[in-house]
Each structure stands twice: as C-alpha cells, then as structure tokens.
XYZ file of N, CA, C and O in Angstrom:
476
model
N 116.610 121.533 67.810
C 117.846 122.106 68.298
C 118.414 123.098 67.297
O 118.977 124.104 67.662
N 118.248 122.860 65.998
C 118.761 123.773 64.998
C 118.024 125.104 65.047
O 118.586 126.129 64.718
N 116.751 125.108 65.475
C 116.040 126.357 65.611
C 116.622 127.178 66.747
O 116.701 128.392 66.656
N 117.054 126.526 67.824
C 117.661 127.249 68.928
C 118.976 127.870 68.477
O 119.283 129.002 68.808
N 119.760 127.139 67.713
C 121.019 127.685 67.224
C 120.747 128.836 66.270
O 121.421 129.846 66.294
N 119.730 128.711 65.420
C 119.379 129.764 64.479
C 118.943 131.014 65.209
O 119.278 132.119 64.835
N 118.171 130.859 66.286
C 117.726 131.987 67.066
C 118.887 132.708 67.723
O 118.897 133.926 67.833
N 119.912 131.955 68.161
C 121.081 132.552 68.802
C 121.866 133.418 67.841
O 122.292 134.519 68.184
N 122.059 132.948 66.631
C 122.790 133.725 65.619
C 122.025 134.972 65.219
O 122.593 136.058 65.076
N 120.717 134.821 65.044
C 119.889 135.965 64.672
C 119.849 136.970 65.812
O 119.898 138.181 65.592
N 119.761 136.465 67.038
C 119.731 137.350 68.197
C 121.031 138.156 68.292
O 121.007 139.371 68.508
N 122.157 137.462 68.121
C 123.447 138.138 68.212
C 123.584 139.202 67.130
O 124.019 140.327 67.400
N 123.193 138.867 65.912
C 123.246 139.846 64.823
C 122.346 141.038 65.107
O 122.728 142.189 64.885
N 121.132 140.760 65.604
C 120.208 141.843 65.941
C 120.732 142.707 67.070
O 120.570 143.931 67.062
N 121.366 142.056 68.043
C 121.932 142.790 69.171
C 123.034 143.746 68.703
O 123.060 144.919 69.082
N 123.911 143.249 67.857
C 125.007 144.089 67.353
C 124.479 145.232 66.487
O 124.913 146.379 66.620
N 123.538 144.920 65.612
C 122.970 145.952 64.742
C 122.197 146.982 65.565
O 122.327 148.190 65.340
N 121.419 146.511 66.533
C 120.685 147.430 67.409
C 121.615 148.321 68.207
O 121.331 149.503 68.416
N 122.741 147.767 68.650
C 123.725 148.571 69.389
C 124.286 149.681 68.515
O 124.448 150.826 68.961
N 124.586 149.337 67.268
C 125.145 150.342 66.354
C 124.125 151.450 66.094
O 124.454 152.646 66.147
N 122.887 151.078 65.831
C 121.847 152.077 65.570
C 121.594 152.913 66.822
O 121.480 154.143 66.742
N 121.543 152.266 67.976
C 121.339 152.996 69.226
C 122.451 153.993 69.498
O 122.204 155.105 69.984
N 123.669 153.604 69.174
C 124.803 154.504 69.377
C 124.667 155.743 68.504
O 124.853 156.879 68.965
N 124.340 155.546 67.246
C 124.214 156.681 66.322
C 123.075 157.598 66.767
O 123.231 158.825 66.828
N 121.931 157.026 67.091
C 120.795 157.839 67.528
C 121.137 158.570 68.829
O 120.839 159.764 68.979
N 121.777 157.876 69.753
C 122.170 158.509 71.008
C 123.117 159.673 70.785
O 123.015 160.705 71.463
N 124.025 159.538 69.858
C 124.956 160.627 69.569
C 124.250 161.824 68.960
O 124.594 162.983 69.240
N 123.280 161.552 68.116
C 122.568 162.660 67.475
C 121.653 163.401 68.450
O 121.426 164.597 68.315
N 121.133 162.704 69.436
C 120.205 163.314 70.393
C 120.938 163.924 71.596
O 120.450 164.865 72.217
N 122.109 163.423 71.913
C 122.837 163.856 73.109
C 123.137 165.357 73.065
O 123.414 165.910 72.015
N 123.088 166.014 74.251
C 123.362 167.454 74.309
C 124.866 167.745 74.270
O 125.505 167.980 75.290
N 125.429 167.668 73.092
C 126.853 167.986 72.913
C 126.971 169.042 71.824
O 126.066 169.238 71.019
N 128.134 169.607 71.768
C 128.370 170.582 70.703
C 128.505 169.843 69.375
O 128.726 168.633 69.329
N 128.361 170.552 68.300
C 128.471 169.960 66.964
C 129.826 169.317 66.747
O 129.939 168.246 66.150
N 130.886 169.965 67.244
C 132.239 169.442 67.070
C 132.391 168.106 67.800
O 132.922 167.144 67.247
N 131.915 168.045 69.055
C 132.015 166.799 69.830
C 131.207 165.679 69.170
O 131.650 164.530 69.086
N 130.029 166.030 68.696
C 129.173 165.022 68.055
C 129.828 164.494 66.790
O 129.822 163.281 66.530
N 130.413 165.385 65.993
C 131.097 164.940 64.761
C 132.274 164.024 65.083
O 132.512 163.037 64.400
N 133.007 164.347 66.143
C 134.126 163.484 66.538
C 133.628 162.094 66.943
O 134.205 161.076 66.567
N 132.548 162.068 67.732
C 131.990 160.782 68.141
C 131.458 160.003 66.936
O 131.615 158.781 66.857
N 130.839 160.711 66.016
C 130.345 160.035 64.815
C 131.497 159.458 63.993
O 131.399 158.365 63.438
N 132.602 160.215 63.916
C 133.784 159.711 63.199
C 134.323 158.450 63.854
O 134.656 157.479 63.185
N 134.399 158.463 65.195
C 134.874 157.277 65.921
C 133.933 156.090 65.680
O 134.378 154.964 65.485
N 132.633 156.390 65.705
C 131.659 155.323 65.455
C 131.796 154.795 64.031
O 131.715 153.588 63.785
N 131.994 155.705 63.091
C 132.159 155.290 61.694
C 133.431 154.469 61.531
O 133.465 153.505 60.746
N 134.476 154.839 62.276
C 135.719 154.065 62.215
C 135.526 152.661 62.797
O 136.152 151.701 62.356
N 134.655 152.554 63.801
C 134.399 151.253 64.435
C 133.415 150.408 63.635
O 133.320 149.192 63.839
N 132.706 151.024 62.696
C 131.690 150.311 61.926
C 132.250 149.125 61.136
O 131.646 148.051 61.152
N 133.395 149.242 60.451
C 133.919 148.066 59.733
C 134.184 146.878 60.666
O 133.899 145.733 60.310
N 134.685 147.161 61.860
C 134.932 146.081 62.818
C 133.610 145.451 63.260
O 133.492 144.225 63.365
N 132.610 146.301 63.485
C 131.291 145.797 63.860
C 130.703 144.929 62.747
O 130.184 143.840 63.001
N 130.801 145.398 61.514
C 130.298 144.618 60.382
C 131.059 143.305 60.238
O 130.476 142.276 59.894
N 132.347 143.325 60.491
C 133.140 142.094 60.432
C 132.674 141.108 61.498
O 132.547 139.908 61.232
N 132.395 141.614 62.705
C 131.886 140.744 63.766
C 130.539 140.130 63.391
O 130.309 138.937 63.602
N 129.660 140.954 62.828
C 128.347 140.453 62.407
C 128.520 139.414 61.302
O 127.900 138.354 61.323
N 129.392 139.698 60.340
C 129.636 138.768 59.237
C 130.181 137.447 59.758
O 129.738 136.373 59.341
N 131.124 137.516 60.671
C 131.699 136.298 61.257
C 130.629 135.499 61.981
O 130.553 134.273 61.854
N 129.772 136.193 62.719
C 128.690 135.527 63.438
C 127.763 134.798 62.472
O 127.400 133.635 62.686
N 127.381 135.463 61.398
C 126.503 134.832 60.418
C 127.193 133.682 59.698
O 126.560 132.671 59.397
N 128.471 133.805 59.411
C 129.201 132.709 58.768
C 129.263 131.489 59.677
O 129.098 130.355 59.223
N 129.506 131.720 60.963
C 129.530 130.598 61.906
C 128.162 129.944 61.994
O 128.044 128.723 62.022
N 127.134 130.758 62.016
C 125.770 130.233 62.053
C 125.488 129.426 60.787
O 124.923 128.339 60.854
N 125.886 129.940 59.640
C 125.678 129.243 58.370
C 126.414 127.910 58.366
O 125.882 126.894 57.934
N 127.650 127.900 58.882
C 128.425 126.659 58.931
C 127.752 125.633 59.827
O 127.690 124.453 59.488
N 127.247 126.075 60.984
C 126.549 125.151 61.884
C 125.303 124.597 61.219
O 125.014 123.415 61.302
N 124.573 125.465 60.547
C 123.369 125.038 59.854
C 123.732 124.061 58.739
O 123.086 123.032 58.568
N 124.798 124.361 58.020
C 125.241 123.493 56.936
C 125.644 122.127 57.476
O 125.299 121.098 56.899
N 126.368 122.112 58.594
C 126.780 120.837 59.203
C 125.568 120.033 59.644
O 125.499 118.825 59.418
N 124.596 120.708 60.251
C 123.384 120.011 60.704
C 122.626 119.445 59.509
O 122.132 118.315 59.558
N 122.548 120.218 58.441
C 121.874 119.743 57.235
C 122.598 118.548 56.650
O 121.973 117.560 56.253
N 123.919 118.598 56.613
C 124.691 117.472 56.092
C 124.508 116.232 56.967
O 124.389 115.121 56.447
N 124.470 116.413 58.277
C 124.267 115.276 59.175
C 122.896 114.650 58.942
O 122.764 113.426 58.877
N 121.874 115.499 58.795
C 120.529 114.975 58.526
C 120.484 114.255 57.184
O 119.855 113.214 57.048
N 121.164 114.814 56.186
C 121.209 114.199 54.863
C 121.897 112.841 54.938
O 121.423 111.869 54.338
N 122.999 112.764 55.663
C 123.707 111.487 55.809
C 122.826 110.461 56.512
O 122.785 109.297 56.126
N 122.111 110.880 57.548
C 121.216 109.964 58.258
C 120.107 109.481 57.331
O 119.752 108.296 57.327
N 119.584 110.384 56.520
C 118.541 110.004 55.561
C 119.090 109.020 54.540
O 118.430 108.031 54.199
N 120.301 109.267 54.058
C 120.915 108.346 53.098
C 121.134 106.966 53.713
O 120.898 105.945 53.050
N 121.559 106.928 54.961
C 121.770 105.646 55.634
C 120.451 104.879 55.751
O 120.403 103.680 55.494
N 119.395 105.580 56.153
C 118.080 104.916 56.253
C 117.612 104.432 54.889
O 117.045 103.339 54.766
N 117.864 105.220 53.871
C 117.479 104.837 52.516
C 118.257 103.610 52.060
O 117.677 102.676 51.486
N 119.554 103.573 52.334
C 120.368 102.410 51.980
C 119.873 101.157 52.694
O 119.788 100.083 52.099
N 119.542 101.310 53.980
C 119.023 100.175 54.745
C 117.700 99.689 54.157
O 117.474 98.485 54.017
N 116.839 100.627 53.798
C 115.536 100.255 53.227
C 115.721 99.549 51.887
O 115.042 98.559 51.597
N 116.647 100.017 51.079
C 116.917 99.380 49.791
C 117.468 97.976 50.003
O 117.061 97.024 49.327
N 118.382 97.835 50.959
C 118.951 96.516 51.244
C 117.868 95.539 51.697
O 117.827 94.389 51.251
N 116.970 96.001 52.561
C 115.871 95.146 53.022
C 114.963 94.807 51.842
O 114.538 93.658 51.686
N 114.682 95.777 50.998
C 113.846 95.536 49.822
C 114.465 94.514 48.887
O 113.773 93.630 48.363
N 115.757 94.600 48.673
C 116.457 93.635 47.819
C 116.393 92.249 48.435
O 116.120 91.258 47.745
N 116.624 92.173 49.727
C 116.593 90.878 50.414
C 115.206 90.238 50.326
O 115.069 89.049 50.014
N 114.168 91.021 50.573
C 112.803 90.501 50.500
C 112.476 90.066 49.076
O 111.861 89.014 48.856
N 112.908 90.859 48.101
C 112.667 90.507 46.700
C 113.343 89.188 46.344
O 112.750 88.336 45.675
N 114.574 89.009 46.794
C 115.282 87.761 46.525
C 114.578 86.584 47.194
O 114.441 85.515 46.597
N 114.109 86.784 48.418
C 113.394 85.705 49.111
C 112.095 85.366 48.373
O 111.764 84.189 48.200
N 111.379 86.371 47.927
C 110.143 86.136 47.185
C 110.426 85.427 45.865
O 109.694 84.515 45.479
N 111.486 85.825 45.197
C 111.858 85.175 43.936
C 112.161 83.695 44.177
O 111.721 82.837 43.415
N 112.917 83.418 45.231
C 113.236 82.021 45.551
C 111.966 81.242 45.881
O 111.804 80.095 45.449
N 111.057 81.865 46.619
C 109.795 81.200 46.955
C 108.999 80.904 45.687
O 108.488 79.788 45.510
N 108.906 81.874 44.790
C 108.176 81.666 43.546
C 108.835 80.593 42.685
O 108.157 79.774 42.069
N 110.181 80.593 42.660
C 110.887 79.573 41.886
C 110.623 78.186 42.463
O 110.402 77.236 41.717
N 110.645 78.065 43.793
C 110.360 76.766 44.428
C 108.940 76.320 44.105
O 108.703 75.157 43.784
N 108.007 77.279 44.187
C 106.622 76.932 43.876
C 106.484 76.531 42.412
O 105.781 75.570 42.085
N 107.165 77.277 41.532
C 107.107 76.952 40.111
C 107.754 75.599 39.851
O 107.237 74.792 39.068
N 108.881 75.314 40.503
C 109.547 74.018 40.347
C 108.661 72.916 40.916
O 108.582 71.825 40.352
N 107.989 73.166 42.006
C 107.092 72.189 42.610
C 105.929 71.877 41.688
O 105.527 70.728 41.533
N 105.401 72.881 41.047
C 104.299 72.679 40.107
C 104.788 71.916 38.889
O 104.107 71.052 38.374
N 105.998 72.268 38.439
C 106.538 71.595 37.257
C 106.762 70.121 37.550
O 106.521 69.266 36.698
N 107.215 69.785 38.759
C 107.431 68.397 39.118
C 106.106 67.673 39.314
O 105.974 66.489 38.983
N 105.112 68.356 39.850
C 103.836 67.700 40.114
C 102.983 67.586 38.859
O 102.152 66.705 38.761
N 103.201 68.431 37.888
C 102.403 68.396 36.672
C 102.527 67.073 35.932
O 101.512 66.500 35.545
N 103.730 66.515 35.718
C 103.793 65.232 35.010
C 103.081 64.141 35.789
O 102.443 63.273 35.204
N 103.156 64.153 37.079
C 102.467 63.154 37.883
C 100.962 63.273 37.702
O 100.255 62.271 37.607
N 100.500 64.535 37.688
C 99.068 64.736 37.514
C 98.628 64.258 36.134
O 97.575 63.631 35.986
N 99.475 64.499 35.139
C 99.141 64.047 33.786
C 99.103 62.527 33.729
O 98.234 61.937 33.098
N 100.052 61.861 34.419
C 100.070 60.382 34.443
C 98.831 59.868 35.124
O 98.231 58.884 34.689
N 98.421 60.499 36.213
C 97.246 60.070 36.938
C 95.996 60.247 36.096
O 95.107 59.414 36.094
N 95.941 61.328 35.347
C 94.781 61.600 34.496
C 94.760 60.585 33.344
O 93.717 60.082 32.963
N 95.941 60.242 32.795
C 96.021 59.330 31.683
C 95.708 57.907 32.093
O 95.293 57.100 31.279
N 95.883 57.527 33.325
C 95.667 56.134 33.740
C 94.258 55.890 33.955
O 93.295 55.737 33.965
C-alpha cells in the first residue's frame, strides 16, 4: 500500500512539473508576437513560485505519510520483538525450574543410592 501512495505523490509532482514545462515550451512555439510571448512568460514566471509551493507541499505530505507508515511498521516490529522476548524469558524460567527440580531430585536420590551401595 505504501508503494501506491508513493506512486501517487510522484505522479502528482511529475504532472505539475510536466505542466510547467509544457506551458513554457508551448509559449515559445506558439505563433505570437514577441511582446505577447514575453508577457505570457512573465505571467508564467510569476505563477512559478506558487507551482513550486504546490509541488513542495505535495512532497511534504507524501514524506509525512511515508514517515507515519514507517513509524507504524517500526512500532509493530517492536511489539513483536517485545512479545518474543517475553516468551523467551518465560521459556527460560520454565527450563531453569525444570533443571533445578531435576538437580534437586538427583541430589535427593544420590544419598539413597550411596546408602544402597554401602549396604
């Protein structure tokens, strides 16, 4: 899903940039007088900061969405890691208790075995 969102932001930026370039090329090729063309170029140049602001805003929104998605994935990974650590600790404690019981069982049975051997 993040690739679809990334494609949308890139598409929008490309669309805006392509429109600006197409406008400039169209003005230069159009059959107008030099004065009319210069006026249109001035208007286009005046509109360029607004166009760049729109492109910048689009990319910032895309970056924020990407950042949020990355943070969500990171949080999910941290949660899974915490769960895995908790399970690992629990299993380790159970194994320790099992080993202690076995060790205690051997310690209790050892004197009996020694008595049996001595008799």
